[in-house]
mmCIF file of C-alpha atoms and ligand atoms in Angstrom:
data_model
loop_
_atom_site.group_PDB
_atom_site.id
_atom_site.type_symbol
_atom_site.label_atom_id
_atom_site.label_comp_id
_atom_site.label_asym_id
_atom_site.label_seq_id
_atom_site.Cartn_x
_atom_site.Cartn_y
_atom_site.Cartn_z
ATOM 1 C CA MET A 1 -12.168 -14.348 5.217
ATOM 2 C CA ALA A 2 -11.498 -17.309 7.501
ATOM 3 C CA TRP A 3 -8.786 -19.850 6.683
ATOM 4 C CA TRP A 4 -7.997 -23.244 8.093
ATOM 5 C CA SER A 5 -5.004 -25.370 7.310
ATOM 6 C CA ARG A 6 -3.995 -28.920 8.095
ATOM 7 C CA LYS A 7 -0.947 -31.018 7.392
ATOM 8 C CA PRO A 8 -1.297 -33.141 4.244
ATOM 9 C CA ASP A 9 -1.614 -36.451 6.052
ATOM 10 C CA SER A 10 -3.780 -35.265 8.937
ATOM 11 C CA ARG A 11 -7.033 -35.858 7.073
ATOM 12 C CA GLU A 12 -6.198 -39.517 6.421
ATOM 13 C CA LYS A 13 -5.349 -40.035 10.072
ATOM 14 C CA GLU A 14 -8.569 -38.415 11.150
ATOM 15 C CA LEU A 15 -10.651 -40.479 8.761
ATOM 16 C CA SER A 16 -8.865 -43.722 9.616
ATOM 17 C CA HIS A 17 -9.439 -43.259 13.331
ATOM 18 C CA ASN A 18 -12.929 -41.995 12.639
ATOM 19 C CA HIS A 19 -12.687 -39.611 15.597
ATOM 20 C CA THR A 20 -13.748 -36.447 13.843
ATOM 21 C CA SER A 21 -17.040 -35.359 12.464
ATOM 22 C CA ILE A 22 -17.631 -34.771 8.785
ATOM 23 C CA ASN A 23 -17.913 -31.065 9.571
ATOM 24 C CA ASP A 24 -14.363 -30.956 10.956
ATOM 25 C CA SER A 25 -13.099 -32.869 7.977
ATOM 26 C CA VAL A 26 -14.755 -30.446 5.568
ATOM 27 C CA ARG A 27 -13.421 -27.444 7.473
ATOM 28 C CA GLY A 28 -9.897 -28.780 7.073
ATOM 29 C CA ASN A 29 -10.115 -29.062 3.322
ATOM 30 C CA PHE A 30 -12.081 -26.056 2.137
ATOM 31 C CA ALA A 31 -11.564 -22.317 2.323
ATOM 32 C CA LEU A 32 -14.869 -20.514 2.158
ATOM 33 C CA ALA A 33 -15.028 -16.887 1.138
ATOM 34 C CA ARG A 34 -17.083 -14.526 -0.916
ATOM 35 C CA LEU A 35 -15.730 -14.013 -4.429
ATOM 36 C CA GLU A 36 -15.437 -10.247 -4.000
ATOM 37 C CA ASP A 37 -13.372 -10.788 -0.830
ATOM 38 C CA LEU A 38 -11.039 -13.140 -2.682
ATOM 39 C CA VAL A 39 -10.625 -10.696 -5.564
ATOM 40 C CA ALA A 40 -9.922 -7.804 -3.174
ATOM 41 C CA TRP A 41 -7.428 -9.974 -1.262
ATOM 42 C CA GLY A 42 -5.610 -10.872 -4.476
ATOM 43 C CA ARG A 43 -5.492 -7.244 -5.640
ATOM 44 C CA LYS A 44 -4.309 -6.025 -2.283
ATOM 45 C CA ASN A 45 -1.367 -8.413 -2.129
ATOM 46 C CA SER A 46 -0.140 -8.093 -5.708
ATOM 47 C CA ILE A 47 0.077 -4.386 -6.413
ATOM 48 C CA TRP A 48 2.427 -3.769 -9.322
ATOM 49 C CA PRO A 49 4.067 -0.310 -9.325
ATOM 50 C CA PHE A 50 4.942 1.549 -12.488
ATOM 51 C CA ASN A 51 8.636 2.391 -12.825
ATOM 52 C CA PHE A 52 8.202 6.112 -12.900
ATOM 53 C CA GLY A 53 9.843 9.046 -11.166
ATOM 54 C CA LEU A 54 10.006 12.792 -11.577
ATOM 55 C CA SER A 55 12.872 14.046 -9.428
ATOM 56 C CA CYS A 56 14.687 13.641 -6.112
ATOM 57 C CA CYS A 57 11.940 11.636 -4.353
ATOM 58 C CA TYR A 58 12.396 8.892 -6.933
ATOM 59 C CA VAL A 59 15.784 8.085 -5.378
ATOM 60 C CA GLU A 60 14.002 7.189 -2.141
ATOM 61 C CA MET A 61 11.366 5.220 -4.026
ATOM 62 C CA ALA A 62 14.098 3.211 -5.794
ATOM 63 C CA THR A 63 15.809 2.645 -2.427
ATOM 64 C CA SER A 64 12.667 0.967 -1.120
ATOM 65 C CA LEU A 65 13.313 -1.792 -3.688
ATOM 66 C CA THR A 66 16.753 -2.599 -2.323
ATOM 67 C CA SER A 67 17.447 -5.506 -0.019
ATOM 68 C CA LYS A 68 17.605 -3.293 3.078
ATOM 69 C CA TYR A 69 13.974 -2.208 2.754
ATOM 70 C CA ASP A 70 12.720 -4.985 0.461
ATOM 71 C CA ILE A 71 9.307 -3.817 -0.673
ATOM 72 C CA ALA A 72 8.829 -7.362 -1.989
ATOM 73 C CA ARG A 73 7.702 -8.283 1.523
ATOM 74 C CA PHE A 74 4.452 -6.550 0.686
ATOM 75 C CA GLY A 75 3.988 -8.112 -2.734
ATOM 76 C CA ALA A 76 4.851 -4.923 -4.606
ATOM 77 C CA GLU A 77 8.217 -5.794 -6.087
ATOM 78 C CA VAL A 78 7.040 -6.438 -9.651
ATOM 79 C CA ILE A 79 8.050 -3.088 -11.128
ATOM 80 C CA ARG A 80 6.555 -2.698 -14.586
ATOM 81 C CA GLY A 81 8.153 -0.755 -17.407
ATOM 82 C CA THR A 82 4.832 0.013 -19.068
ATOM 83 C CA PRO A 83 1.739 1.632 -17.532
ATOM 84 C CA ARG A 84 -0.494 -0.964 -19.192
ATOM 85 C CA GLU A 85 0.793 -3.648 -16.803
ATOM 86 C CA ALA A 86 0.918 -1.528 -13.635
ATOM 87 C CA ASP A 87 -1.649 -1.036 -10.851
ATOM 88 C CA VAL A 88 -0.142 1.892 -9.015
ATOM 89 C CA ILE A 89 1.749 4.979 -10.086
ATOM 90 C CA VAL A 90 3.893 6.707 -7.466
ATOM 91 C CA ILE A 91 4.202 10.392 -8.266
ATOM 92 C CA SER A 92 7.636 10.843 -6.732
ATOM 93 C CA GLY A 93 8.861 14.347 -7.336
ATOM 94 C CA THR A 94 8.010 17.840 -8.485
ATOM 95 C CA VAL A 95 5.085 18.054 -10.900
ATOM 96 C CA PHE A 96 5.724 20.715 -13.530
ATOM 97 C CA TYR A 97 2.963 22.090 -15.745
ATOM 98 C CA LYS A 98 4.970 21.096 -18.775
ATOM 99 C CA ALA A 99 5.085 17.432 -17.690
ATOM 100 C CA SER A 100 1.476 17.186 -16.532
ATOM 101 C CA PRO A 101 -0.059 16.122 -19.916
ATOM 102 C CA MET A 102 2.406 13.207 -20.113
ATOM 103 C CA ILE A 103 1.740 12.197 -16.503
ATOM 104 C CA LYS A 104 -2.006 12.231 -17.139
ATOM 105 C CA LEU A 105 -1.571 10.192 -20.321
ATOM 106 C CA LEU A 106 0.505 7.596 -18.455
ATOM 107 C CA TYR A 107 -2.209 7.355 -15.791
ATOM 108 C CA GLN A 108 -4.900 6.927 -18.435
ATOM 109 C CA GLN A 109 -2.903 4.124 -20.049
ATOM 110 C CA MET A 110 -2.994 2.104 -16.823
ATOM 111 C CA MET A 111 -5.776 -0.452 -16.742
ATOM 112 C CA ALA A 112 -8.434 -0.102 -14.049
ATOM 113 C CA PRO A 113 -8.448 -0.626 -11.167
ATOM 114 C CA ARG A 114 -5.503 1.720 -10.711
ATOM 115 C CA TRP A 115 -4.255 3.770 -7.798
ATOM 116 C CA VAL A 116 -2.064 6.812 -7.206
ATOM 117 C CA ILE A 117 0.402 7.499 -4.392
ATOM 118 C CA ALA A 118 1.632 11.091 -4.082
ATOM 119 C CA MET A 119 5.147 10.844 -2.659
ATOM 120 C CA GLY A 120 6.880 13.876 -1.214
ATOM 121 C CA SER A 121 5.851 17.404 -0.373
ATOM 122 C CA CYS A 122 6.092 18.470 -4.016
ATOM 123 C CA ALA A 123 3.579 15.879 -5.209
ATOM 124 C CA CYS A 124 1.304 16.270 -2.170
ATOM 125 C CA SER A 125 1.095 20.053 -2.300
ATOM 126 C CA ASP A 126 3.835 22.047 -3.953
ATOM 127 C CA GLY A 127 6.699 21.688 -1.510
ATOM 128 C CA MET A 128 8.982 24.658 -1.599
ATOM 129 C CA PHE A 129 8.124 25.535 -5.188
ATOM 130 C CA ASP A 130 5.348 28.089 -5.056
ATOM 131 C CA VAL A 131 6.151 29.233 -8.585
ATOM 132 C CA TYR A 132 4.368 29.547 -11.919
ATOM 133 C CA SER A 133 5.890 26.390 -13.411
ATOM 134 C CA VAL A 134 4.935 23.913 -10.654
ATOM 135 C CA ILE A 135 1.486 22.422 -10.130
ATOM 136 C CA GLN A 136 0.421 22.850 -6.508
ATOM 137 C CA GLY A 137 -0.149 19.158 -5.854
ATOM 138 C CA VAL A 138 -0.743 16.300 -8.271
ATOM 139 C CA ASP A 139 -4.309 15.920 -6.945
ATOM 140 C CA LYS A 140 -5.161 18.930 -9.112
ATOM 141 C CA PHE A 141 -5.471 16.514 -12.040
ATOM 142 C CA LEU A 142 -5.120 12.928 -10.699
ATOM 143 C CA PRO A 143 -7.219 11.117 -8.051
ATOM 144 C CA VAL A 144 -4.701 10.549 -5.271
ATOM 145 C CA ASP A 145 -5.361 7.609 -2.933
ATOM 146 C CA VAL A 146 -2.496 8.006 -0.456
ATOM 147 C CA TYR A 147 -0.322 11.004 0.434
ATOM 148 C CA VAL A 148 3.219 10.339 1.700
ATOM 149 C CA THR A 149 4.663 13.570 3.024
ATOM 150 C CA GLY A 150 8.274 14.569 3.555
ATOM 151 C CA CYS A 151 11.100 16.161 1.609
ATOM 152 C CA PRO A 152 12.015 13.528 0.710
ATOM 153 C CA PRO A 153 10.075 10.850 2.587
ATOM 154 C CA ARG A 154 12.206 7.940 3.697
ATOM 155 C CA PRO A 155 11.637 4.535 2.032
ATOM 156 C CA ASP A 156 9.979 3.464 5.298
ATOM 157 C CA SER A 157 7.382 6.172 4.799
ATOM 158 C CA LEU A 158 6.665 5.015 1.271
ATOM 159 C CA MET A 159 6.197 1.487 2.561
ATOM 160 C CA GLU A 160 3.819 2.725 5.233
ATOM 161 C CA GLY A 161 1.927 4.485 2.444
ATOM 162 C CA LEU A 162 1.867 1.227 0.505
ATOM 163 C CA LEU A 163 0.393 -0.571 3.516
ATOM 164 C CA LEU A 164 -2.294 2.115 3.782
ATOM 165 C CA LEU A 165 -3.027 1.663 0.099
ATOM 166 C CA GLN A 166 -3.270 -2.091 0.578
ATOM 167 C CA GLU A 167 -5.751 -1.556 3.394
ATOM 168 C CA LYS A 168 -7.807 0.649 1.114
ATOM 169 C CA VAL A 169 -7.647 -1.779 -1.804
ATOM 170 C CA GLY A 170 -8.630 -4.677 0.456
ATOM 171 C CA ASN A 171 -11.731 -2.788 1.601
ATOM 172 C CA GLU A 172 -12.792 -1.430 -1.764
ATOM 173 C CA ARG A 173 -15.811 -3.048 -3.325
ATOM 174 C CA ARG A 174 -15.849 -3.113 -7.104
ATOM 175 C CA PRO A 175 -18.785 -4.676 -8.909
ATOM 176 C CA LEU A 176 -18.017 -7.914 -10.683
ATOM 177 C CA SER A 177 -19.108 -7.961 -14.307
ATOM 178 C CA TRP A 178 -22.228 -10.075 -13.733
ATOM 179 C CA VAL A 179 -23.493 -8.228 -10.649
ATOM 180 C CA ILE A 180 -26.997 -6.823 -10.965
ATOM 181 C CA GLY A 181 -27.633 -3.611 -9.081
ATOM 182 C CA PRO A 182 -25.471 -0.603 -8.212
ATOM 183 C CA GLN A 183 -22.334 -0.632 -10.316
ATOM 184 C CA GLY A 184 -20.284 2.071 -8.633
ATOM 185 C CA VAL A 185 -17.068 1.487 -6.715
ATOM 186 C CA GLU A 186 -17.495 1.609 -2.941
ATOM 187 C CA GLN A 187 -14.491 3.430 -1.521
ATOM 188 C CA PRO A 188 -13.711 3.015 2.176
ATOM 189 C CA VAL A 189 -13.287 6.244 4.100
ATOM 190 C CA PHE A 190 -10.285 6.317 6.399
ATOM 191 C CA PRO A 191 -9.369 9.073 8.863
ATOM 192 C CA ALA A 192 -6.123 10.927 8.170
ATOM 193 C CA GLN A 193 -3.105 9.455 9.927
ATOM 194 C CA ARG A 194 -2.508 12.926 11.342
ATOM 195 C CA GLU A 195 -5.726 12.596 13.339
ATOM 196 C CA LEU A 196 -4.911 9.059 14.479
ATOM 197 C CA LYS A 197 -1.295 9.646 15.430
ATOM 198 C CA GLY A 198 -1.361 13.357 16.260
ATOM 199 C CA PRO A 199 -2.113 13.113 20.019
ATOM 200 C CA LYS A 200 0.633 10.526 20.560
ATOM 201 C CA ARG A 201 3.127 12.546 18.534
ATOM 202 C CA ARG A 202 2.382 15.705 20.486
ATOM 203 C CA ARG A 203 3.275 13.909 23.724
ATOM 204 C CA ILE A 204 6.764 12.984 22.478
ATOM 205 C CA GLY A 205 9.359 15.164 24.155
ATOM 206 C CA ARG A 206 12.443 13.753 22.479
ATOM 207 C CA LEU A 207 12.796 12.925 18.784
ATOM 208 C CA THR A 208 14.632 9.778 17.778
ATOM 209 C CA PRO A 209 17.034 10.121 14.834
ATOM 210 C CA PRO A 210 15.718 7.705 12.165
ATOM 211 C CA ASP A 211 19.028 5.887 11.828
ATOM 212 C CA TYR A 212 18.990 5.066 15.534
ATOM 213 C CA ALA A 213 15.339 4.173 15.853
ATOM 214 C CA SER A 214 16.098 0.464 16.138
ATOM 215 C CA HIS A 215 19.454 0.845 17.884
ATOM 216 C CA ASP A 216 19.321 -1.117 21.158
ATOM 217 C CA LEU A 217 21.714 1.185 23.027
ATOM 218 C CA TYR A 218 19.768 4.248 21.973
ATOM 219 C CA ARG A 219 16.554 2.576 23.035
ATOM 220 C CA GLU A 220 17.977 1.660 26.406
ATOM 221 C CA GLY A 221 19.108 5.236 26.969
ATOM 222 C CA HIS A 222 15.748 6.507 25.816
ATOM 223 C CA ASP A 223 13.915 4.180 28.186
ATOM 224 C CA ALA A 224 16.213 5.103 31.060
ATOM 225 C CA ASN A 225 15.426 8.791 30.537
ATOM 226 C CA ARG A 226 11.696 8.284 30.803
HETATM 227 S S1 SF4 B 301 9.632 16.759 -1.937
HETATM 228 FE FE1 SF4 B 301 11.758 17.402 -1.687
HETATM 229 S S2 SF4 B 301 12.963 15.585 -2.255
HETATM 230 FE FE2 SF4 B 301 10.869 15.301 -3.076
HETATM 231 S S3 SF4 B 301 10.923 16.095 -5.152
HETATM 232 FE FE3 SF4 B 301 10.270 17.780 -3.839
HETATM 233 S S4 SF4 B 301 12.171 18.876 -3.351
HETATM 234 FE FE4 SF4 B 301 12.758 16.836 -4.113
#
């Protein structure tokens, strides 16, 4: 989409001086876009998460709502207490066989389009729990859109996962109700972040403690050691 903006009184000035063409005047007052782009843009920037957690990872998910991390910056602060009003469910924690029917029911109660983020090693695979009572990854019974690894992942990681989900949602193409032709959802295919970031990560010789990542003194020392 392409956007133009003008100050409220600029159009009057332009018209009064009659220095601009009608094309420029029209460009300053209209935003042109395809309807499916507008719908995808709206969906992408207003993802409503379901208030749902399974175990320890949920603490980190809840922390991402606090003022320090402020997930509201990405339009995802409207936490819903019912799956019927939510767009995304974050599976944050260990998925036990016993809980899986309820988790699946909650997912089915969400209205489409709906998305799933698997948060933490337990939800992504099985974490440390290779035992009879734990499902080896929530993708065994739910369609996972984004995997956020870690035990637990930091709130920053969840927010990076949210940004990846937004990118996916913005590029999805879902047929509008009156579209004639193929009706399936076109899902964008993205490479794994491991493939994108792997070479750069392998070159790093010194790991930065997360709490010092933005610390100026640490950065200066890090730069001096290069
Ligand atoms: S990944 Fe780690 S922190 Fe998250 S639920 Fe599993 S054991 Fe807990």
